[in-house]
CSV table of C-alpha atoms in Angstrom, one decimal:
chain,number,residue,atom,x,y,z
A,1311,MET,CA,-0.1,0.0,-0.4
A,1312,ARG,CA,1.4,3.5,-1.1
A,1313,HIS,CA,-0.8,6.1,0.5
A,1314,ASP,CA,0.3,8.6,3.5
A,1315,HIS,CA,-3.1,8.2,4.8
A,1316,LEU,CA,-6.5,6.3,5.0
A,1317,LEU,CA,-9.5,8.6,4.4
A,1318,SER,CA,-11.8,6.0,3.0
A,1319,ALA,CA,-12.1,3.0,1.6
A,1320,GLY,CA,-12.4,4.1,-2.3
A,1321,GLN,CA,-9.2,4.9,-2.1
A,1322,LEU,CA,-7.8,0.9,-1.7
A,1323,THR,CA,-7.1,-1.4,-4.1
A,1324,ARG,CA,-7.7,-5.4,-4.2
A,1325,GLU,CA,-4.0,-5.1,-4.2
A,1326,ASP,CA,-4.2,-2.8,-1.0
A,1327,ILE,CA,-6.4,-4.3,0.9
A,1328,GLU,CA,-4.9,-8.3,0.5
A,1329,ALA,CA,-1.9,-6.7,1.5
A,1330,VAL,CA,-3.0,-5.7,4.8
A,1331,LEU,CA,-5.1,-8.4,5.5
A,1332,ASP,CA,-2.0,-10.9,4.8
A,1333,ARG,CA,0.1,-8.6,7.2
A,1334,ALA,CA,-2.5,-8.9,9.3
A,1335,ALA,CA,-2.6,-12.5,9.2
A,1336,GLU,CA,1.1,-12.8,9.9
A,1337,MET,CA,0.7,-10.8,12.5
A,1338,ALA,CA,-2.2,-12.5,14.6
A,1339,ALA,CA,0.0,-15.7,14.3
A,1340,ASP,CA,3.4,-14.1,15.3
A,1341,PRO,CA,2.7,-11.1,17.9
A,1342,ALA,CA,5.7,-11.2,19.3
A,1343,GLY,CA,7.5,-11.3,16.0
A,1344,VAL,CA,6.5,-7.5,15.8
A,1345,ALA,CA,6.7,-6.5,19.5
A,1346,GLU,CA,9.5,-3.8,18.8
A,1347,ARG,CA,8.9,-2.8,15.1
A,1348,HIS,CA,7.5,0.6,16.1
A,1349,ALA,CA,9.1,1.0,19.6
A,1350,ASP,CA,9.7,4.8,20.5
A,1351,ARG,CA,6.9,5.5,18.3
A,1352,LEU,CA,3.8,7.8,19.1
A,1353,LEU,CA,0.4,7.1,18.1
A,1354,ALA,CA,-2.2,10.5,18.6
A,1355,LEU,CA,-5.6,9.5,19.7
A,1356,CYS,CA,-7.9,11.9,18.5
A,1357,PHE,CA,-12.0,11.2,19.4
A,1358,PHE,CA,-14.2,14.0,18.9
A,1359,GLU,CA,-17.1,11.5,19.2
A,1360,PRO,CA,-17.2,8.1,21.5
A,1361,SER,CA,-16.0,4.9,20.4
A,1362,THR,CA,-14.8,2.1,22.4
A,1363,ARG,CA,-13.7,-0.8,20.2
A,1364,THR,CA,-12.1,1.4,17.5
A,1365,LYS,CA,-10.2,3.7,20.1
A,1366,MET,CA,-9.6,0.9,22.3
A,1367,SER,CA,-8.2,-1.4,19.3
A,1368,PHE,CA,-5.9,1.2,18.0
A,1369,ASP,CA,-4.4,2.0,21.4
A,1370,ALA,CA,-4.0,-2.0,22.1
A,1371,ALA,CA,-2.6,-2.3,18.1
A,1372,MET,CA,-0.1,0.5,18.6
A,1373,LYS,CA,1.2,-0.9,22.1
A,1374,ARG,CA,1.0,-4.4,20.4
A,1375,LEU,CA,3.7,-3.4,17.7
A,1376,GLY,CA,6.2,-1.7,20.9
A,1377,GLY,CA,4.6,2.0,19.9
A,1378,ASP,CA,3.0,4.1,22.4
A,1379,THR,CA,-0.1,6.5,22.4
A,1380,VAL,CA,-0.8,9.8,23.3
A,1381,ASP,CA,-5.2,10.4,24.2
A,1382,MET,CA,-6.5,13.7,23.5
A,1383,GLY,CA,-9.1,12.9,25.8
A,1384,THR,CA,-13.3,14.3,25.3
A,1385,VAL,CA,-13.9,17.1,23.3
A,1386,GLU,CA,-15.3,18.5,26.5
A,1387,SER,CA,-11.5,18.6,28.5
A,1388,SER,CA,-9.8,19.4,25.4
A,1389,SER,CA,-9.4,23.1,23.6
A,1390,VAL,CA,-12.1,22.2,21.2
A,1391,LYS,CA,-14.6,23.1,23.5
A,1392,LYS,CA,-12.4,26.8,23.4
A,1393,GLY,CA,-13.3,26.7,19.8
A,1394,GLU,CA,-10.2,25.8,18.5
A,1395,SER,CA,-10.4,24.3,14.4
A,1396,LEU,CA,-9.6,20.7,13.6
A,1397,ALA,CA,-7.1,22.7,11.5
A,1398,ASP,CA,-5.4,24.1,14.0
A,1399,THR,CA,-5.8,21.4,16.8
A,1400,VAL,CA,-4.6,18.3,14.4
A,1401,ARG,CA,-1.9,21.1,13.1
A,1402,VAL,CA,-0.3,21.1,16.8
A,1403,ILE,CA,-0.8,17.4,17.3
A,1404,GLU,CA,1.2,17.0,14.8
A,1405,GLY,CA,4.6,17.6,16.4
A,1406,TYR,CA,3.5,15.7,19.6
A,1407,ALA,CA,3.0,12.2,17.0
A,1408,ASP,CA,4.0,10.0,14.1
A,1409,GLY,CA,0.4,9.3,13.2
A,1410,ILE,CA,-3.0,10.7,13.7
A,1411,VAL,CA,-6.4,8.4,14.3
A,1412,LEU,CA,-9.2,10.9,13.8
A,1413,ARG,CA,-13.0,10.2,14.5
A,1414,HIS,CA,-14.9,13.4,13.9
A,1415,PRO,CA,-18.8,14.0,13.8
A,1416,SER,CA,-18.3,15.8,10.7
A,1417,GLU,CA,-17.9,14.1,7.3
A,1418,GLY,CA,-14.5,14.7,5.3
A,1419,ALA,CA,-12.9,15.9,8.7
A,1420,ALA,CA,-10.5,13.6,7.6
A,1421,LYS,CA,-9.9,14.7,4.8
A,1422,LEU,CA,-9.6,18.0,5.7
A,1423,ALA,CA,-7.1,17.1,8.5
A,1424,ALA,CA,-5.1,14.7,6.0
A,1425,GLU,CA,-4.4,18.3,3.8
A,1426,PHE,CA,-2.6,20.2,7.2
A,1427,VAL,CA,-0.7,17.5,8.7
A,1428,ASP,CA,2.3,15.6,6.8
A,1429,VAL,CA,2.0,12.1,9.4
A,1430,PRO,CA,-0.4,10.0,8.4
A,1431,VAL,CA,-3.8,10.2,9.6
A,1432,VAL,CA,-6.4,7.5,9.8
A,1433,ASN,CA,-9.8,7.9,9.0
A,1434,ALA,CA,-11.5,6.2,12.5
A,1435,GLY,CA,-15.4,7.2,11.3
A,1436,ASP,CA,-16.4,10.6,10.2
A,1437,GLY,CA,-20.1,11.8,10.5
A,1438,ALA,CA,-21.9,9.4,8.4
A,1439,GLY,CA,-19.5,9.3,5.9
A,1440,GLN,CA,-16.7,6.6,6.0
A,1441,HIS,CA,-14.8,4.2,8.2
A,1442,PRO,CA,-12.1,2.8,6.2
A,1443,SER,CA,-10.1,0.7,9.4
A,1444,GLN,CA,-13.7,-1.0,9.8
A,1445,THR,CA,-13.9,-2.2,6.7
A,1446,LEU,CA,-10.8,-3.4,6.9
A,1447,LEU,CA,-11.5,-5.7,10.1
A,1448,ASP,CA,-14.7,-6.4,8.2
A,1449,LEU,CA,-13.1,-7.8,5.2
A,1450,TYR,CA,-10.6,-9.8,7.3
A,1451,THR,CA,-13.2,-11.5,9.4
A,1452,MET,CA,-15.0,-12.5,5.9
A,1453,ARG,CA,-12.0,-13.9,4.3
A,1454,GLU,CA,-11.5,-15.8,7.1
A,1455,ASN,CA,-15.1,-17.1,7.4
A,1456,ALA,CA,-16.5,-17.4,3.6
A,1457,GLY,CA,-13.5,-16.4,1.2
A,1458,LEU,CA,-13.8,-12.9,-0.7
A,1459,ASP,CA,-14.6,-13.9,-4.2
A,1460,ASP,CA,-17.6,-14.8,-5.3
A,1461,LEU,CA,-19.5,-13.4,-2.1
A,1462,THR,CA,-23.1,-12.5,-1.8
A,1463,VAL,CA,-23.2,-10.3,1.1
A,1464,GLY,CA,-26.3,-9.1,3.0
A,1465,ILE,CA,-26.1,-5.4,4.2
A,1466,MET,CA,-28.8,-5.0,6.4
A,1467,GLY,CA,-29.9,-1.8,9.1
A,1468,ASP,CA,-29.1,2.0,8.8
A,1469,LEU,CA,-27.6,2.4,5.3
A,1470,LYS,CA,-28.1,5.8,5.1
A,1471,TYR,CA,-25.9,7.2,8.4
A,1472,GLY,CA,-24.0,3.9,8.2
A,1473,ARG,CA,-20.4,4.6,7.6
A,1474,THR,CA,-19.1,1.3,8.0
A,1475,VAL,CA,-21.8,0.3,5.5
A,1476,HIS,CA,-20.3,3.4,2.7
A,1477,SER,CA,-17.1,1.8,3.1
A,1478,LEU,CA,-17.3,-1.7,3.5
A,1479,ALA,CA,-20.0,-1.4,0.2
A,1480,GLU,CA,-16.8,0.9,-1.6
A,1481,ALA,CA,-14.7,-1.8,-0.8
A,1482,LEU,CA,-16.6,-5.0,-1.7
A,1483,THR,CA,-16.6,-3.5,-5.2
A,1484,THR,CA,-13.2,-4.8,-5.5
A,1485,PHE,CA,-14.4,-8.2,-5.0
A,1486,ASP,CA,-17.0,-7.8,-7.7
A,1487,ALA,CA,-19.6,-9.1,-4.3
A,1488,ARG,CA,-23.0,-9.4,-4.8
A,1489,MET,CA,-24.6,-6.8,-2.8
A,1490,HIS,CA,-28.2,-6.9,-1.4
A,1491,PHE,CA,-29.2,-4.1,1.0
A,1492,VAL,CA,-31.6,-4.1,3.1
A,1493,SER,CA,-33.1,-1.0,5.0
A,1494,PRO,CA,-36.8,0.9,5.5
A,1495,GLU,CA,-37.2,3.0,2.5
A,1496,SER,CA,-36.3,5.8,4.5
A,1497,LEU,CA,-32.7,4.3,5.2
A,1498,LYS,CA,-31.3,3.5,1.9
A,1499,LEU,CA,-27.9,4.0,0.6
A,1500,PRO,CA,-27.2,8.4,0.1
A,1501,ARG,CA,-26.8,9.4,-3.3
A,1502,GLY,CA,-23.4,9.9,-3.3
A,1503,VAL,CA,-22.5,6.3,-1.8
A,1504,GLN,CA,-25.1,5.1,-4.7
A,1505,PHE,CA,-23.3,7.0,-7.4
A,1506,ASP,CA,-20.0,5.4,-6.3
A,1507,LEU,CA,-21.4,1.8,-6.4
A,1508,HIS,CA,-22.5,2.1,-9.7
A,1509,GLU,CA,-19.5,3.9,-10.9
A,1510,ALA,CA,-17.9,1.0,-9.6
A,1511,GLY,CA,-20.2,-1.1,-11.8
A,1512,ALA,CA,-21.3,-3.3,-8.6
A,1513,ARG,CA,-23.9,-5.6,-8.5
A,1514,LEU,CA,-26.4,-4.3,-6.2
A,1515,ARG,CA,-30.0,-4.8,-5.4
A,1516,GLU,CA,-32.1,-2.9,-3.0
A,1517,HIS,CA,-34.7,-5.1,-0.6
A,1518,THR,CA,-37.1,-3.7,2.7
A,1519,ASP,CA,-37.6,-7.5,3.8
A,1520,LEU,CA,-34.2,-9.5,4.5
A,1521,ALA,CA,-36.9,-13.1,3.9
A,1522,GLU,CA,-36.4,-12.0,0.3
A,1523,VAL,CA,-32.3,-12.4,0.3
A,1524,LEU,CA,-32.0,-14.5,3.4
A,1525,PRO,CA,-31.6,-17.9,1.6
A,1526,GLU,CA,-28.8,-16.5,-0.7
A,1527,LEU,CA,-26.8,-14.9,1.6
A,1528,ASP,CA,-22.9,-16.1,2.2
A,1529,VAL,CA,-22.8,-13.3,4.7
A,1530,LEU,CA,-25.1,-11.1,6.7
A,1531,TYR,CA,-23.8,-7.7,8.0
A,1532,VAL,CA,-26.3,-5.8,10.3
A,1533,THR,CA,-26.2,-2.5,11.4
A,1534,ARG,CA,-28.6,-0.9,14.4
A,1535,ILE,CA,-31.7,0.9,13.3
A,1536,GLN,CA,-30.9,4.2,14.7
A,1537,ARG,CA,-34.2,5.2,16.7
A,1538,GLU,CA,-33.1,8.4,16.8
A,1539,ARG,CA,-32.9,9.6,13.4
A,1540,PHE,CA,-36.7,9.1,12.7
A,1541,PRO,CA,-38.4,12.1,13.1
A,1542,ASP,CA,-41.5,10.3,14.2
A,1543,GLU,CA,-41.5,7.3,16.7
A,1544,ASN,CA,-44.0,5.9,14.9
A,1545,GLU,CA,-42.7,5.6,12.2
A,1546,TYR,CA,-39.4,3.9,13.9
A,1547,GLN,CA,-42.1,1.4,15.1
A,1548,LYS,CA,-43.4,0.4,11.9
A,1549,VAL,CA,-40.1,-0.8,10.6
A,1550,ALA,CA,-37.8,-1.7,13.7
A,1551,GLY,CA,-39.3,-5.3,14.6
A,1552,GLN,CA,-38.6,-6.4,10.4
A,1553,TYR,CA,-34.8,-5.3,11.5
A,1554,GLN,CA,-34.6,-7.8,13.7
A,1555,ILE,CA,-33.0,-10.8,13.9
A,1556,ASP,CA,-33.4,-14.3,16.1
A,1557,ALA,CA,-31.9,-17.8,15.8
A,1558,GLU,CA,-35.4,-18.7,14.0
A,1559,THR,CA,-34.8,-15.7,11.6
A,1560,LEU,CA,-31.6,-17.5,10.6
A,1561,ASP,CA,-33.6,-20.6,9.9
A,1562,ALA,CA,-34.0,-19.8,6.6
A,1563,ALA,CA,-30.1,-18.9,6.2
A,1564,ARG,CA,-27.6,-21.3,4.9
A,1565,ASP,CA,-25.6,-23.4,7.1
A,1566,ASP,CA,-22.6,-21.4,6.1
A,1567,LEU,CA,-24.2,-18.1,6.9
A,1568,THR,CA,-21.4,-15.8,8.6
A,1569,VAL,CA,-23.5,-12.9,10.6
A,1570,MET,CA,-21.3,-10.1,11.4
A,1571,HIS,CA,-22.4,-6.9,13.2
A,1572,PRO,CA,-19.4,-3.7,13.4
A,1573,LEU,CA,-21.0,-3.3,17.2
A,1574,PRO,CA,-22.4,-2.1,19.7
A,1575,ARG,CA,-25.8,-3.8,19.0
A,1576,VAL,CA,-28.7,-2.9,21.0
A,1577,ASP,CA,-31.9,-5.2,19.6
A,1578,GLU,CA,-31.4,-5.9,16.1
A,1579,ILE,CA,-29.5,-9.3,16.8
A,1580,ALA,CA,-31.3,-11.3,19.9
A,1581,PRO,CA,-29.0,-12.7,22.4
A,1582,ASP,CA,-30.1,-16.1,20.8
A,1583,VAL,CA,-28.0,-15.7,18.2
A,1584,ASP,CA,-24.7,-15.5,20.2
A,1585,ALA,CA,-24.1,-18.9,20.5
A,1586,ASN,CA,-25.4,-19.7,16.9
A,1587,GLU,CA,-22.5,-21.2,14.6
A,1588,HIS,CA,-23.4,-18.1,12.5
A,1589,ALA,CA,-22.4,-15.4,15.0
A,1590,THR,CA,-18.9,-13.6,14.6
A,1591,TYR,CA,-19.4,-10.3,15.2
A,1592,PHE,CA,-17.3,-11.0,19.1
A,1593,ARG,CA,-14.9,-12.2,16.9
A,1594,GLN,CA,-15.0,-9.1,14.3
A,1595,ALA,CA,-14.3,-7.2,17.2
A,1596,HIS,CA,-11.2,-8.9,18.6
A,1597,ASN,CA,-10.1,-9.1,14.8
A,1598,GLY,CA,-9.7,-5.0,15.2
A,1599,VAL,CA,-6.1,-5.4,16.3
A,1600,PRO,CA,-4.2,-7.5,14.1
A,1601,VAL,CA,-5.8,-5.8,11.0
A,1602,ARG,CA,-5.2,-2.1,12.8
A,1603,MET,CA,-1.3,-3.3,13.5
A,1604,ALA,CA,-1.2,-4.1,10.2
A,1605,LEU,CA,-2.2,-0.9,9.1
A,1606,LEU,CA,-0.6,1.3,11.3
A,1607,ASP,CA,2.3,-0.9,10.5
A,1608,GLU,CA,1.7,0.4,6.1
A,1609,LEU,CA,1.6,4.0,7.1
A,1610,LEU,CA,4.3,4.5,9.5
A,1611,SER,CA,6.9,2.0,7.9
A,1612,GLY,CA,6.4,4.7,4.4
A,1613,GLU,CA,7.5,3.6,1.1
A,1614,GLY,CA,10.4,1.8,2.2
A,1615,GLY,CA,8.6,-0.7,4.4
A,1616,GLU,CA,10.6,-0.1,7.2
A,1617,PRO,CA,10.0,1.6,10.7
B,1372,MET,CA,-28.6,43.7,-37.9
B,1373,SER,CA,-30.0,41.0,-35.9
B,1374,GLU,CA,-31.7,41.4,-33.0
B,1375,HIS,CA,-29.2,40.0,-31.2
B,1376,GLU,CA,-26.3,42.0,-32.7
B,1377,LEU,CA,-28.9,44.6,-32.2
B,1378,ARG,CA,-29.0,43.5,-27.9
B,1379,VAL,CA,-24.9,43.1,-27.9
B,1380,SER,CA,-24.0,46.1,-29.8
B,1381,LYS,CA,-26.1,48.5,-27.4
B,1382,ILE,CA,-23.1,47.7,-24.8
B,1383,ARG,CA,-20.2,50.2,-25.0
B,1384,ASP,CA,-17.9,47.6,-22.6
B,1385,GLY,CA,-18.7,44.6,-21.0
B,1386,THR,CA,-19.8,41.3,-21.0
B,1387,VAL,CA,-23.5,40.2,-22.5
B,1388,ILE,CA,-23.6,36.3,-21.5
B,1389,ASP,CA,-26.3,34.7,-24.1
B,1390,HIS,CA,-28.1,31.4,-24.2
B,1391,VAL,CA,-28.4,31.2,-20.4
B,1392,THR,CA,-30.9,28.3,-19.1
B,1393,GLY,CA,-34.4,30.3,-18.5
B,1394,GLY,CA,-35.1,31.0,-15.2
B,1395,GLN,CA,-31.1,31.2,-14.2
B,1396,ALA,CA,-30.6,34.8,-14.9
B,1397,LEU,CA,-30.3,36.1,-11.5
B,1398,ASN,CA,-28.5,33.1,-10.5
B,1399,VAL,CA,-26.1,34.1,-12.9
B,1400,LEU,CA,-26.4,37.6,-11.6
B,1401,ALA,CA,-25.3,36.2,-7.6
B,1402,VAL,CA,-22.5,34.6,-9.2
B,1403,LEU,CA,-21.0,37.8,-10.1
B,1404,GLY,CA,-21.8,39.6,-7.0
B,1405,ILE,CA,-24.0,41.9,-8.8
B,1406,ASP,CA,-26.4,43.2,-6.5
B,1407,GLY,CA,-27.0,46.9,-7.8
B,1408,ASP,CA,-25.4,48.4,-5.6
B,1409,GLU,CA,-22.0,48.8,-7.2
B,1410,GLY,CA,-23.5,50.6,-9.8
B,1411,LEU,CA,-22.7,48.4,-12.9
B,1412,GLY,CA,-25.4,49.3,-15.8
B,1413,VAL,CA,-26.7,45.7,-16.2
B,1414,SER,CA,-29.6,44.6,-18.8
B,1415,ILE,CA,-31.4,41.3,-18.3
B,1416,GLY,CA,-33.9,39.3,-20.6
B,1417,MET,CA,-35.2,36.4,-19.4
B,1418,ASN,CA,-37.3,33.6,-20.5
B,1419,VAL,CA,-37.4,35.0,-24.5
B,1420,PRO,CA,-38.0,33.1,-27.4
B,1421,SER,CA,-34.6,31.1,-28.4
B,1422,ASP,CA,-34.7,28.9,-31.6
B,1423,THR,CA,-32.2,26.2,-29.8
B,1424,LEU,CA,-33.1,26.4,-26.4
B,1425,GLY,CA,-36.9,27.2,-26.3
B,1426,LYS,CA,-36.6,30.1,-23.9
B,1427,LYS,CA,-33.6,31.5,-22.1
B,1428,ASP,CA,-32.2,34.2,-20.5
B,1429,ILE,CA,-30.0,36.8,-21.2
B,1430,VAL,CA,-27.2,38.9,-19.1
B,1431,LYS,CA,-25.8,41.9,-20.0
B,1432,VAL,CA,-23.3,43.7,-17.8
B,1433,GLU,CA,-21.2,46.8,-18.6
B,1434,ASP,CA,-17.5,47.4,-17.7
B,1435,ARG,CA,-17.5,44.2,-16.5
B,1436,GLU,CA,-15.7,41.2,-17.8
B,1437,LEU,CA,-15.5,37.5,-16.5
B,1438,SER,CA,-12.9,35.9,-14.3
B,1439,GLN,CA,-12.3,31.8,-14.9
B,1440,GLY,CA,-14.0,31.0,-11.8
B,1441,GLU,CA,-17.5,32.9,-12.9
B,1442,VAL,CA,-17.1,31.5,-16.0
B,1443,ASP,CA,-16.9,28.1,-14.3
B,1444,ILE,CA,-19.7,28.4,-12.2
B,1445,ILE,CA,-22.1,29.8,-15.0
B,1446,SER,CA,-21.0,26.5,-17.1
B,1447,LEU,CA,-23.0,24.6,-14.4
B,1448,LEU,CA,-26.0,26.9,-14.1
B,1449,ALA,CA,-26.2,26.8,-18.1
B,1450,PRO,CA,-24.4,24.3,-20.3
B,1451,GLU,CA,-25.2,26.0,-23.4
B,1452,ALA,CA,-24.1,29.7,-22.2
B,1453,THR,CA,-21.8,32.0,-24.5
B,1454,VAL,CA,-20.0,35.1,-23.2
B,1455,ASN,CA,-19.6,37.9,-25.1
B,1456,ILE,CA,-16.5,40.3,-24.4
B,1457,VAL,CA,-17.7,43.5,-26.0
B,1458,ARG,CA,-15.3,46.6,-26.3
B,1459,GLU,CA,-15.9,49.7,-28.2
B,1460,PHE,CA,-19.2,48.4,-28.9
B,1461,GLU,CA,-17.4,45.4,-31.2
B,1462,VAL,CA,-17.3,41.7,-30.0
B,1463,VAL,CA,-14.2,41.2,-29.3
B,1464,GLU,CA,-14.5,37.6,-27.7
B,1465,LYS,CA,-16.8,35.1,-28.2
B,1466,ASN,CA,-16.5,32.0,-26.4
B,1467,ARG,CA,-18.8,28.7,-25.2
B,1468,VAL,CA,-18.8,27.6,-21.4
B,1469,GLU,CA,-17.1,24.9,-20.8
B,1470,ARG,CA,-17.6,22.7,-17.7
B,1471,PRO,CA,-14.5,22.7,-15.6
B,1472,GLU,CA,-12.9,19.2,-13.6
B,1473,ARG,CA,-13.4,21.3,-10.1
B,1474,VAL,CA,-14.8,24.6,-9.0
B,1475,VAL,CA,-13.6,25.8,-5.3
B,1476,GLY,CA,-15.3,28.3,-3.2
B,1477,LEU,CA,-18.3,29.3,-5.4
B,1478,LEU,CA,-20.9,27.2,-3.6
B,1479,ARG,CA,-21.9,25.2,-0.5
B,1480,CYS,CA,-22.3,22.2,0.5
B,1481,PRO,CA,-25.6,21.1,1.2
B,1482,ASN,CA,-25.0,18.5,3.4
B,1483,HIS,CA,-24.9,21.1,7.2
B,1484,ASN,CA,-22.7,18.0,8.8
B,1485,CYS,CA,-19.9,18.4,6.3
B,1486,ILE,CA,-16.9,19.7,7.4
B,1487,THR,CA,-16.8,22.7,4.9
B,1488,ASN,CA,-20.0,24.3,6.7
B,1489,GLY,CA,-17.8,24.4,9.8
B,1490,GLU,CA,-15.4,27.2,11.2
B,1491,GLU,CA,-12.2,25.4,9.3
B,1492,PRO,CA,-10.2,27.2,7.4
B,1493,VAL,CA,-11.0,25.6,3.8
B,1494,GLU,CA,-12.6,26.5,0.9
B,1495,SER,CA,-15.4,24.2,-0.3
B,1496,THR,CA,-14.6,22.4,-3.4
B,1497,PHE,CA,-16.5,20.1,-5.6
B,1498,GLY,CA,-15.8,17.6,-8.2
B,1499,VAL,CA,-17.6,18.3,-11.4
B,1500,VAL,CA,-19.3,15.1,-12.2
B,1501,GLU,CA,-21.4,13.9,-15.1
B,1502,ASP,CA,-24.9,15.2,-14.1
B,1503,GLY,CA,-24.1,17.7,-11.4
B,1504,VAL,CA,-20.9,18.4,-9.0
B,1505,ARG,CA,-19.8,16.4,-5.6
B,1506,CYS,CA,-18.4,17.6,-2.6
B,1507,GLU,CA,-14.9,16.4,-2.6
B,1508,TYR,CA,-14.6,16.3,1.3
B,1509,CYS,CA,-18.2,14.4,2.6
B,1510,GLY,CA,-19.4,13.2,-1.3
B,1511,GLU,CA,-22.4,15.3,-1.5
B,1512,ILE,CA,-23.9,15.3,-4.8
B,1513,ILE,CA,-25.9,18.3,-6.1
B,1514,ARG,CA,-27.9,17.8,-9.3
B,1515,SER,CA,-30.4,19.8,-10.9
B,1516,ASP,CA,-30.7,22.8,-8.2
B,1517,ILE,CA,-26.3,24.4,-8.6
B,1518,GLY,CA,-28.0,27.8,-8.0
B,1519,ASP,CA,-29.8,27.6,-5.0
B,1520,HIS,CA,-26.2,26.7,-3.6
B,1521,LEU,CA,-24.1,29.6,-4.4
B,1522,ALA,CA,-21.5,30.7,-1.9
B,1523,VAL,CA,-22.4,33.7,-3.0
B,1524,SER,CA,-25.0,36.5,-1.8
């Protein structure tokens, strides 16, 4: 991978993705082999929105590479609260660390940050935009379970505001996957994402009912329907039940279906799925560490491949 | 002398923007930042008959020539427009507008959550796509209503 930053899944070729996934697999198999690889290097964690998995897995990944992290802390405890711009914030932090992981509530924030600094920037979620490092661990998990070729993937839930969905769908076009998007009408893919998918020649269909496609799927990627997005509680109630799955729902699925979720979940996957052989979402979350180790290694090593 | 030539010849120095998509003349003036206070002589024809467009607008601005950025954004509002430069009553240049690859600082992103709408030191930047423009920061697409998103008042 020859990129200075990771801002969106759209910048990644199939070769880029496979290189990171291969490296992640190597690191997962032999973590001791890279335990000092980035010793004395610092990664800045700049999370302008709450995060558990993403922040902790970047933290763990950097430390497992022998490096360390500096954490901006919460917005409430930072100079952001005083009205400092993002551009100024990252320009200051650039002087403290060798790379910046940024989560921000505004779409395009990571792109803007990357324009103001020379150290690598990783987009760890920008509003409803993109979340490309999540996509890498999603693909890693898919590859472990089903491979990445000739896949039929169902993506269900909040497709409009779901940044993990936007990144994943874009990346899946590089693998020529068949994609089925399942959502209420009000939460369909935004037109910018649809534009990219059509430009990439994606094979996709949209549905409002999971039952239409469930038996065909190799992977079902579930996201939370964000109740707070609905202007009317009654409208939410009309659709919410249709986008929950339980063990009985999966009776109609293929035996080798992989059920994924970026987490956190609320009620869209019932607890009785957890023990089901289809459930992969906790394993998926654990994969965040080796995948982010590989990603950080790529970005912090530069073109020469050495730290 | 044709009607068209007569209209143009009435200007001593300035610009005539012809073949503007019907109804877009006021947006063209907005692009040019013209609201009357600057004292320029301005004439507008709106929804006048056109052989090629059916109806078209015409904007004539005296003592003012256009920047490339202004021409770029006019090309998005009115892809068939021609920009005629007039000096000493003569049309010295007559150019069809051409769609640019991107427009910078001229449109406001309609996505309120786009970082360019925050208090950041960046200009809005839109790439021109087949049937509209697309924010290079958040990916939002503007298609038919570009005139509603001008960053100029």
